[in-house]
């Protein structure tokens, strides 16, 4: 008999902000071939349908139908967590939600309406997490399932409470931690929620050994509680797009925040331009470092060599991959790095930070410590000038990526579920 999995997620295609939504989609799609999957998320596109997955968006009528006529519970104060302001880009600042005197029955209607109109990121994210927790727990009590499967800190509170009420095992899947985003010194409310989720879970799935090591060091989680399941990639038709100006194109794709190392990309670019003047650098993404990067590029007199695209949809991203000559990931702390797999799939040679999870599954990419901009620049120059090296890296990393799939990831995840009592 197939296991029944209750997945808790925060974003899902086509309403995505980054890699979390893409990963949850890949996992849900492949896991649904092996188990019965129901997934609760804050916002779902009503036009988006997945075969074999019951997708419950709190913004849609299905959530309201599931709760109609039920005696509802309110869970606003079930965790002893010290609430402090915390800058948690890309999730923005979180603040404690004020308690409401409304009954749970009226409050859940307000909360459902809230998710119909509000963006899941930005503003009072912790307040949104608490609203999600209240509704998701009540919906969960209407479902039958064998395992609770929660993705990232925004769903951990719901997962913990569902476990306490049902006695079902809880597996938490960590795609990125507060330590990755803000450093080990920041013991914010998000860090506390993550730690509580790890402690209350029966098993933790990490997207890389890099993340597993981080959990052991900074959250004091025993190694035997963690299972590493690397991300997969979905096959897409790839193509190349020729440029007429003869310039080489070096691509950075990701949020422009300190975690992703955009300032190291700029420093690397300065060193590359000294040796290869006919090159252009594209930074695709947005974030709190954008203004600083533009100003710094102008001050260093390389502004004409840089192009900032802002946020791009998937089609535009594919067009960039099709034109790029080298892909660079200079992240300071990268739990995985799905975009590197996508770049390799498009036949782009990659230069990766050693401080990344994706480097574990792409051993043939060129690598450097994120701070070693001299070595990173040397790798880029070599890939632009040495066709033999370039072809070797393209072919071997393509081969690395061909061995990865969401189906393989889902099988590993199911094995984790099968170890639970």
mmCIF file of C-alpha atoms in Angstrom, residues 13-346:
data_model
loop_
_atom_site.group_PDB
_atom_site.id
_atom_site.type_symbol
_atom_site.label_atom_id
_atom_site.label_comp_id
_atom_site.label_asym_id
_atom_site.label_seq_id
_atom_site.Cartn_x
_atom_site.Cartn_y
_atom_site.Cartn_z
ATOM 1 C CA UNK A 13 4.946 27.100 -9.467
ATOM 2 C CA UNK A 14 3.998 29.239 -11.180
ATOM 3 C CA UNK A 15 4.004 31.555 -8.123
ATOM 4 C CA UNK A 16 7.673 31.182 -7.205
ATOM 5 C CA UNK A 17 10.408 33.401 -5.798
ATOM 6 C CA UNK A 18 13.392 31.096 -6.211
ATOM 7 C CA UNK A 19 14.739 27.579 -5.892
ATOM 8 C CA UNK A 20 12.407 26.500 -3.066
ATOM 9 C CA UNK A 21 9.324 26.455 -5.301
ATOM 10 C CA UNK A 22 11.153 24.679 -8.117
ATOM 11 C CA UNK A 23 12.462 22.005 -5.741
ATOM 12 C CA UNK A 24 9.069 21.442 -4.100
ATOM 13 C CA UNK A 25 7.487 21.010 -7.520
ATOM 14 C CA UNK A 26 10.125 18.509 -8.667
ATOM 15 C CA UNK A 27 9.848 16.520 -5.451
ATOM 16 C CA UNK A 28 6.025 16.512 -5.373
ATOM 17 C CA UNK A 29 5.766 15.494 -9.024
ATOM 18 C CA UNK A 30 8.166 12.555 -8.676
ATOM 19 C CA UNK A 31 7.056 11.532 -5.180
ATOM 20 C CA UNK A 32 3.455 11.315 -6.393
ATOM 21 C CA UNK A 33 4.488 8.370 -8.607
ATOM 22 C CA UNK A 34 5.535 6.466 -5.466
ATOM 23 C CA UNK A 35 3.087 7.687 -2.807
ATOM 24 C CA UNK A 36 -0.200 9.544 -2.311
ATOM 25 C CA UNK A 37 0.668 13.231 -1.937
ATOM 26 C CA UNK A 38 -1.417 16.083 -0.537
ATOM 27 C CA UNK A 39 0.273 19.473 -0.364
ATOM 28 C CA UNK A 40 -0.809 22.556 1.586
ATOM 29 C CA UNK A 41 0.629 25.910 0.459
ATOM 30 C CA UNK A 42 -0.342 29.550 1.142
ATOM 31 C CA UNK A 43 -1.042 30.428 -2.495
ATOM 32 C CA UNK A 44 -1.821 28.193 -5.462
ATOM 33 C CA UNK A 45 -2.669 29.233 -8.997
ATOM 34 C CA UNK A 46 -6.266 27.978 -9.484
ATOM 35 C CA UNK A 47 -5.442 27.191 -13.135
ATOM 36 C CA UNK A 48 -2.437 25.055 -12.195
ATOM 37 C CA UNK A 49 -3.255 21.344 -11.880
ATOM 38 C CA UNK A 50 -0.882 18.496 -11.012
ATOM 39 C CA UNK A 51 -1.642 14.900 -11.811
ATOM 40 C CA UNK A 52 -1.644 12.663 -8.714
ATOM 41 C CA UNK A 53 -1.070 15.579 -6.299
ATOM 42 C CA UNK A 54 -3.838 17.119 -4.196
ATOM 43 C CA UNK A 55 -2.768 20.773 -4.133
ATOM 44 C CA UNK A 56 -4.480 22.836 -1.424
ATOM 45 C CA UNK A 57 -3.835 26.582 -1.690
ATOM 46 C CA UNK A 58 -5.187 28.641 1.199
ATOM 47 C CA UNK A 59 -6.207 31.301 -1.334
ATOM 48 C CA UNK A 60 -8.552 28.894 -3.136
ATOM 49 C CA UNK A 61 -12.061 27.683 -2.333
ATOM 50 C CA UNK A 62 -10.915 24.115 -1.592
ATOM 51 C CA UNK A 63 -9.389 25.137 1.742
ATOM 52 C CA UNK A 64 -12.641 26.795 2.797
ATOM 53 C CA UNK A 65 -14.639 23.714 1.791
ATOM 54 C CA UNK A 66 -12.390 21.428 3.861
ATOM 55 C CA UNK A 67 -12.924 23.553 6.985
ATOM 56 C CA UNK A 68 -16.646 24.231 6.577
ATOM 57 C CA UNK A 69 -18.641 23.021 9.566
ATOM 58 C CA UNK A 70 -15.540 21.869 11.477
ATOM 59 C CA UNK A 71 -14.768 22.775 15.085
ATOM 60 C CA UNK A 72 -11.582 24.813 14.671
ATOM 61 C CA UNK A 73 -8.620 25.206 16.996
ATOM 62 C CA UNK A 74 -6.376 28.258 17.412
ATOM 63 C CA UNK A 75 -2.627 27.728 17.873
ATOM 64 C CA UNK A 76 -1.200 31.210 18.273
ATOM 65 C CA UNK A 77 0.911 30.554 21.382
ATOM 66 C CA UNK A 78 2.113 26.951 21.380
ATOM 67 C CA UNK A 79 5.859 27.607 21.130
ATOM 68 C CA UNK A 80 8.129 29.317 23.620
ATOM 69 C CA UNK A 81 10.127 31.456 21.195
ATOM 70 C CA UNK A 82 11.695 34.831 21.851
ATOM 71 C CA UNK A 83 10.423 37.164 19.134
ATOM 72 C CA UNK A 84 12.914 39.697 17.808
ATOM 73 C CA UNK A 85 13.169 41.663 14.581
ATOM 74 C CA UNK A 86 15.145 39.715 12.013
ATOM 75 C CA UNK A 87 16.277 40.614 8.516
ATOM 76 C CA UNK A 88 15.669 37.379 6.625
ATOM 77 C CA UNK A 89 16.007 38.206 2.994
ATOM 78 C CA UNK A 90 14.407 37.113 0.754
ATOM 79 C CA UNK A 91 11.661 36.585 3.304
ATOM 80 C CA UNK A 92 11.933 40.172 4.636
ATOM 81 C CA UNK A 93 11.489 41.264 8.258
ATOM 82 C CA UNK A 94 9.396 39.294 10.722
ATOM 83 C CA UNK A 95 7.546 40.633 13.737
ATOM 84 C CA UNK A 96 5.314 39.034 16.334
ATOM 85 C CA UNK A 97 1.673 38.908 15.345
ATOM 86 C CA UNK A 98 -0.734 40.497 17.799
ATOM 87 C CA UNK A 99 -3.307 38.106 19.205
ATOM 88 C CA UNK A 100 -6.886 38.366 18.039
ATOM 89 C CA UNK A 101 -10.060 38.258 20.112
ATOM 90 C CA UNK A 102 -11.977 36.723 17.215
ATOM 91 C CA UNK A 103 -13.159 33.133 17.461
ATOM 92 C CA UNK A 104 -11.192 30.577 15.414
ATOM 93 C CA UNK A 105 -14.173 30.214 13.062
ATOM 94 C CA UNK A 106 -14.188 33.922 12.147
ATOM 95 C CA UNK A 107 -10.415 34.235 12.276
ATOM 96 C CA UNK A 108 -9.786 31.476 9.739
ATOM 97 C CA UNK A 109 -12.105 33.216 7.235
ATOM 98 C CA UNK A 110 -10.079 36.409 7.655
ATOM 99 C CA UNK A 111 -6.864 34.437 7.206
ATOM 100 C CA UNK A 112 -8.103 32.660 4.084
ATOM 101 C CA UNK A 113 -9.099 36.010 2.582
ATOM 102 C CA UNK A 114 -5.681 37.358 3.560
ATOM 103 C CA UNK A 115 -3.905 34.762 1.401
ATOM 104 C CA UNK A 116 -6.159 35.597 -1.545
ATOM 105 C CA UNK A 117 -4.727 39.111 -1.689
ATOM 106 C CA UNK A 118 -1.347 39.238 0.061
ATOM 107 C CA UNK A 119 2.083 38.351 -1.301
ATOM 108 C CA UNK A 120 3.626 35.509 0.739
ATOM 109 C CA UNK A 121 6.907 37.422 0.982
ATOM 110 C CA UNK A 122 7.430 40.947 2.246
ATOM 111 C CA UNK A 123 6.014 42.777 5.248
ATOM 112 C CA UNK A 124 5.137 40.804 8.366
ATOM 113 C CA UNK A 125 6.285 37.367 7.236
ATOM 114 C CA UNK A 126 6.069 35.816 10.696
ATOM 115 C CA UNK A 127 2.464 36.986 10.920
ATOM 116 C CA UNK A 128 1.828 35.221 7.611
ATOM 117 C CA UNK A 129 3.557 32.099 8.910
ATOM 118 C CA UNK A 130 1.289 32.105 11.978
ATOM 119 C CA UNK A 131 -1.825 32.491 9.828
ATOM 120 C CA UNK A 132 -0.616 29.658 7.604
ATOM 121 C CA UNK A 133 0.055 27.511 10.680
ATOM 122 C CA UNK A 134 -3.445 28.015 12.068
ATOM 123 C CA UNK A 135 -5.181 27.082 8.839
ATOM 124 C CA UNK A 136 -2.802 24.307 7.761
ATOM 125 C CA UNK A 137 -3.132 22.533 11.113
ATOM 126 C CA UNK A 138 -6.925 22.609 10.916
ATOM 127 C CA UNK A 139 -6.888 21.346 7.325
ATOM 128 C CA UNK A 140 -4.459 18.577 8.289
ATOM 129 C CA UNK A 141 -6.920 17.338 10.906
ATOM 130 C CA UNK A 142 -9.404 16.636 8.085
ATOM 131 C CA UNK A 143 -6.913 14.469 6.153
ATOM 132 C CA UNK A 144 -5.528 10.951 6.432
ATOM 133 C CA UNK A 145 -1.751 10.636 6.143
ATOM 134 C CA UNK A 146 1.215 8.604 7.350
ATOM 135 C CA UNK A 147 3.988 11.218 7.305
ATOM 136 C CA UNK A 148 4.163 15.001 7.760
ATOM 137 C CA UNK A 149 6.721 16.450 5.342
ATOM 138 C CA UNK A 150 7.553 20.141 5.969
ATOM 139 C CA UNK A 151 9.761 22.321 3.756
ATOM 140 C CA UNK A 152 11.830 25.129 5.316
ATOM 141 C CA UNK A 153 11.186 27.186 8.433
ATOM 142 C CA UNK A 154 7.932 28.798 7.252
ATOM 143 C CA UNK A 155 6.156 25.414 7.535
ATOM 144 C CA UNK A 156 7.935 24.028 10.607
ATOM 145 C CA UNK A 157 5.487 25.453 13.180
ATOM 146 C CA UNK A 158 2.579 23.801 11.374
ATOM 147 C CA UNK A 159 4.494 20.531 11.100
ATOM 148 C CA UNK A 160 5.333 20.501 14.815
ATOM 149 C CA UNK A 161 1.738 21.147 15.854
ATOM 150 C CA UNK A 162 0.306 18.558 13.454
ATOM 151 C CA UNK A 163 2.715 15.994 14.880
ATOM 152 C CA UNK A 164 1.677 16.848 18.449
ATOM 153 C CA UNK A 165 -2.019 16.491 17.602
ATOM 154 C CA UNK A 166 -1.847 13.363 15.437
ATOM 155 C CA UNK A 167 1.229 11.490 16.635
ATOM 156 C CA UNK A 168 2.371 11.081 13.024
ATOM 157 C CA UNK A 169 6.115 11.278 12.290
ATOM 158 C CA UNK A 170 7.523 14.604 11.096
ATOM 159 C CA UNK A 171 10.221 14.904 8.433
ATOM 160 C CA UNK A 172 11.594 18.392 7.794
ATOM 161 C CA UNK A 173 13.368 19.188 4.526
ATOM 162 C CA UNK A 174 15.802 22.090 4.769
ATOM 163 C CA UNK A 175 16.589 23.940 1.552
ATOM 164 C CA UNK A 176 18.309 26.973 3.131
ATOM 165 C CA UNK A 177 19.018 27.993 6.714
ATOM 166 C CA UNK A 178 19.157 31.281 8.578
ATOM 167 C CA UNK A 179 22.875 30.626 9.064
ATOM 168 C CA UNK A 180 23.274 30.586 5.262
ATOM 169 C CA UNK A 181 21.371 33.848 4.916
ATOM 170 C CA UNK A 182 22.619 35.837 7.895
ATOM 171 C CA UNK A 183 25.677 34.105 9.314
ATOM 172 C CA UNK A 184 26.164 31.993 12.465
ATOM 173 C CA UNK A 185 26.033 34.954 14.879
ATOM 174 C CA UNK A 186 22.406 35.807 14.083
ATOM 175 C CA UNK A 187 20.213 33.832 16.513
ATOM 176 C CA UNK A 188 16.982 35.383 15.255
ATOM 177 C CA UNK A 189 13.419 34.116 15.578
ATOM 178 C CA UNK A 190 13.895 32.264 12.293
ATOM 179 C CA UNK A 191 16.942 30.457 13.666
ATOM 180 C CA UNK A 192 14.909 29.526 16.755
ATOM 181 C CA UNK A 193 12.041 28.168 14.660
ATOM 182 C CA UNK A 194 14.478 26.170 12.537
ATOM 183 C CA UNK A 195 16.167 24.727 15.601
ATOM 184 C CA UNK A 196 12.817 23.814 17.183
ATOM 185 C CA UNK A 197 11.763 22.147 13.925
ATOM 186 C CA UNK A 198 14.968 20.120 13.775
ATOM 187 C CA UNK A 199 14.624 19.048 17.412
ATOM 188 C CA UNK A 200 10.943 18.062 17.098
ATOM 189 C CA UNK A 201 11.365 16.209 13.810
ATOM 190 C CA UNK A 202 11.872 12.478 13.490
ATOM 191 C CA UNK A 203 14.232 12.937 10.547
ATOM 192 C CA UNK A 204 15.853 15.837 8.693
ATOM 193 C CA UNK A 205 16.493 15.866 4.950
ATOM 194 C CA UNK A 206 19.334 18.162 3.874
ATOM 195 C CA UNK A 207 19.903 19.159 0.250
ATOM 196 C CA UNK A 208 23.665 18.553 0.516
ATOM 197 C CA UNK A 209 26.469 17.323 2.735
ATOM 198 C CA UNK A 210 27.446 20.996 3.010
ATOM 199 C CA UNK A 211 24.081 21.677 4.696
ATOM 200 C CA UNK A 212 24.324 18.525 6.825
ATOM 201 C CA UNK A 213 27.684 19.719 8.164
ATOM 202 C CA UNK A 214 26.203 23.157 8.868
ATOM 203 C CA UNK A 215 23.299 21.629 10.827
ATOM 204 C CA UNK A 216 25.715 19.604 12.930
ATOM 205 C CA UNK A 217 27.968 22.584 13.644
ATOM 206 C CA UNK A 218 25.504 25.433 14.171
ATOM 207 C CA UNK A 219 22.300 23.656 15.295
ATOM 208 C CA UNK A 220 23.931 20.784 17.227
ATOM 209 C CA UNK A 221 21.995 18.136 15.310
ATOM 210 C CA UNK A 222 23.405 14.582 15.493
ATOM 211 C CA UNK A 223 24.653 13.305 12.139
ATOM 212 C CA UNK A 224 22.527 10.147 12.262
ATOM 213 C CA UNK A 225 19.343 12.253 12.331
ATOM 214 C CA UNK A 226 20.175 13.809 8.944
ATOM 215 C CA UNK A 227 19.725 12.236 5.511
ATOM 216 C CA UNK A 228 21.303 13.916 2.488
ATOM 217 C CA UNK A 229 19.124 13.958 -0.642
ATOM 218 C CA UNK A 230 20.610 16.128 -3.372
ATOM 219 C CA UNK A 231 18.262 18.083 -5.599
ATOM 220 C CA UNK A 232 17.464 16.842 -9.073
ATOM 221 C CA UNK A 233 16.750 18.640 -12.297
ATOM 222 C CA UNK A 234 13.944 18.445 -14.829
ATOM 223 C CA UNK A 235 14.935 17.795 -18.417
ATOM 224 C CA UNK A 236 14.380 20.760 -20.749
ATOM 225 C CA UNK A 237 15.073 21.307 -24.430
ATOM 226 C CA UNK A 238 18.261 23.351 -24.632
ATOM 227 C CA UNK A 239 19.536 25.585 -27.399
ATOM 228 C CA UNK A 240 22.283 28.117 -28.163
ATOM 229 C CA UNK A 241 21.697 31.704 -29.199
ATOM 230 C CA UNK A 242 24.499 33.410 -31.125
ATOM 231 C CA UNK A 243 25.430 37.010 -30.353
ATOM 232 C CA UNK A 244 26.580 39.308 -33.131
ATOM 233 C CA UNK A 245 28.879 41.673 -31.193
ATOM 234 C CA UNK A 246 31.682 39.160 -30.572
ATOM 235 C CA UNK A 247 31.812 39.831 -26.820
ATOM 236 C CA UNK A 248 31.987 36.955 -24.366
ATOM 237 C CA UNK A 249 29.216 36.771 -21.769
ATOM 238 C CA UNK A 250 29.826 35.761 -18.138
ATOM 239 C CA UNK A 251 26.645 35.091 -16.169
ATOM 240 C CA UNK A 252 25.671 35.425 -12.496
ATOM 241 C CA UNK A 253 22.140 34.268 -11.696
ATOM 242 C CA UNK A 254 20.633 34.609 -8.240
ATOM 243 C CA UNK A 255 19.532 37.020 -5.551
ATOM 244 C CA UNK A 256 21.758 40.048 -5.095
ATOM 245 C CA UNK A 257 22.339 39.488 -1.380
ATOM 246 C CA UNK A 258 25.507 38.947 0.639
ATOM 247 C CA UNK A 259 24.840 35.180 0.940
ATOM 248 C CA UNK A 260 25.181 34.805 -2.833
ATOM 249 C CA UNK A 261 28.489 36.690 -3.038
ATOM 250 C CA UNK A 262 27.678 39.279 -5.751
ATOM 251 C CA UNK A 263 30.443 41.577 -4.513
ATOM 252 C CA UNK A 264 32.954 38.774 -5.130
ATOM 253 C CA UNK A 265 31.594 38.456 -8.667
ATOM 254 C CA UNK A 266 32.314 42.150 -9.198
ATOM 255 C CA UNK A 267 35.859 41.799 -7.809
ATOM 256 C CA UNK A 268 36.397 38.780 -10.046
ATOM 257 C CA UNK A 269 35.135 40.737 -13.056
ATOM 258 C CA UNK A 270 37.732 43.458 -12.493
ATOM 259 C CA UNK A 271 40.502 40.858 -12.697
ATOM 260 C CA UNK A 272 39.015 39.196 -15.798
ATOM 261 C CA UNK A 273 38.640 42.481 -17.704
ATOM 262 C CA UNK A 274 42.352 43.183 -17.239
ATOM 263 C CA UNK A 275 43.091 40.061 -19.299
ATOM 264 C CA UNK A 276 40.025 39.752 -21.549
ATOM 265 C CA UNK A 277 38.669 43.235 -22.356
ATOM 266 C CA UNK A 278 36.059 41.937 -24.840
ATOM 267 C CA UNK A 279 33.788 40.478 -22.158
ATOM 268 C CA UNK A 280 30.443 41.476 -20.647
ATOM 269 C CA UNK A 281 29.095 40.490 -17.221
ATOM 270 C CA UNK A 282 25.388 39.932 -16.657
ATOM 271 C CA UNK A 283 23.895 39.845 -13.160
ATOM 272 C CA UNK A 284 20.396 38.388 -13.329
ATOM 273 C CA UNK A 285 18.365 38.821 -10.178
ATOM 274 C CA UNK A 286 17.398 41.421 -7.626
ATOM 275 C CA UNK A 287 18.069 42.055 -3.961
ATOM 276 C CA UNK A 288 19.283 44.471 -1.330
ATOM 277 C CA UNK A 289 22.802 44.718 -2.812
ATOM 278 C CA UNK A 290 21.668 45.988 -6.237
ATOM 279 C CA UNK A 291 22.157 49.726 -5.600
ATOM 280 C CA UNK A 292 25.573 49.184 -3.990
ATOM 281 C CA UNK A 293 26.737 46.991 -6.872
ATOM 282 C CA UNK A 294 25.678 49.542 -9.493
ATOM 283 C CA UNK A 295 27.460 52.331 -7.603
ATOM 284 C CA UNK A 296 30.572 50.205 -7.066
ATOM 285 C CA UNK A 297 30.689 49.230 -10.732
ATOM 286 C CA UNK A 298 30.480 52.892 -11.735
ATOM 287 C CA UNK A 299 33.172 53.884 -9.214
ATOM 288 C CA UNK A 300 35.494 51.178 -10.586
ATOM 289 C CA UNK A 301 34.777 52.392 -14.141
ATOM 290 C CA UNK A 302 33.412 49.037 -15.300
ATOM 291 C CA UNK A 303 29.736 50.037 -15.388
ATOM 292 C CA UNK A 304 29.706 49.756 -19.182
ATOM 293 C CA UNK A 305 30.783 46.113 -18.855
ATOM 294 C CA UNK A 306 27.932 45.204 -16.482
ATOM 295 C CA UNK A 307 24.266 44.597 -17.194
ATOM 296 C CA UNK A 308 21.726 44.201 -14.359
ATOM 297 C CA UNK A 309 18.532 42.521 -15.544
ATOM 298 C CA UNK A 310 16.389 42.505 -12.403
ATOM 299 C CA UNK A 311 14.085 39.531 -11.787
ATOM 300 C CA UNK A 312 13.581 37.313 -14.844
ATOM 301 C CA UNK A 313 10.929 34.694 -15.593
ATOM 302 C CA UNK A 314 11.982 31.192 -16.622
ATOM 303 C CA UNK A 315 11.817 31.907 -20.362
ATOM 304 C CA UNK A 316 14.118 34.914 -20.036
ATOM 305 C CA UNK A 317 16.483 32.871 -17.857
ATOM 306 C CA UNK A 318 16.666 30.200 -20.570
ATOM 307 C CA UNK A 319 17.512 32.866 -23.145
ATOM 308 C CA UNK A 320 20.390 34.032 -20.949
ATOM 309 C CA UNK A 321 21.673 30.473 -20.527
ATOM 310 C CA UNK A 322 21.560 30.103 -24.311
ATOM 311 C CA UNK A 323 23.850 33.129 -24.758
ATOM 312 C CA UNK A 324 26.264 32.681 -21.825
ATOM 313 C CA UNK A 325 29.877 31.571 -22.262
ATOM 314 C CA UNK A 326 30.654 30.996 -18.561
ATOM 315 C CA UNK A 327 28.399 30.631 -15.518
ATOM 316 C CA UNK A 328 29.753 31.766 -12.124
ATOM 317 C CA UNK A 329 28.369 30.948 -8.668
ATOM 318 C CA UNK A 330 30.445 32.854 -6.053
ATOM 319 C CA UNK A 331 28.166 32.090 -3.077
ATOM 320 C CA UNK A 332 29.418 32.567 0.474
ATOM 321 C CA UNK A 333 27.083 29.828 1.721
ATOM 322 C CA UNK A 334 25.017 27.925 -0.858
ATOM 323 C CA UNK A 335 23.010 24.950 0.447
ATOM 324 C CA UNK A 336 22.653 23.625 -3.081
ATOM 325 C CA UNK A 337 22.467 25.875 -6.173
ATOM 326 C CA UNK A 338 19.961 24.586 -8.729
ATOM 327 C CA UNK A 339 20.905 27.223 -11.292
ATOM 328 C CA UNK A 340 24.339 25.603 -11.720
ATOM 329 C CA UNK A 341 22.634 22.366 -12.828
ATOM 330 C CA UNK A 342 20.493 24.353 -15.259
ATOM 331 C CA UNK A 343 23.560 26.120 -16.663
ATOM 332 C CA UNK A 344 25.433 22.833 -17.130
ATOM 333 C CA UNK A 345 22.385 21.363 -18.860
ATOM 334 C CA UNK A 346 22.631 24.241 -21.365
#
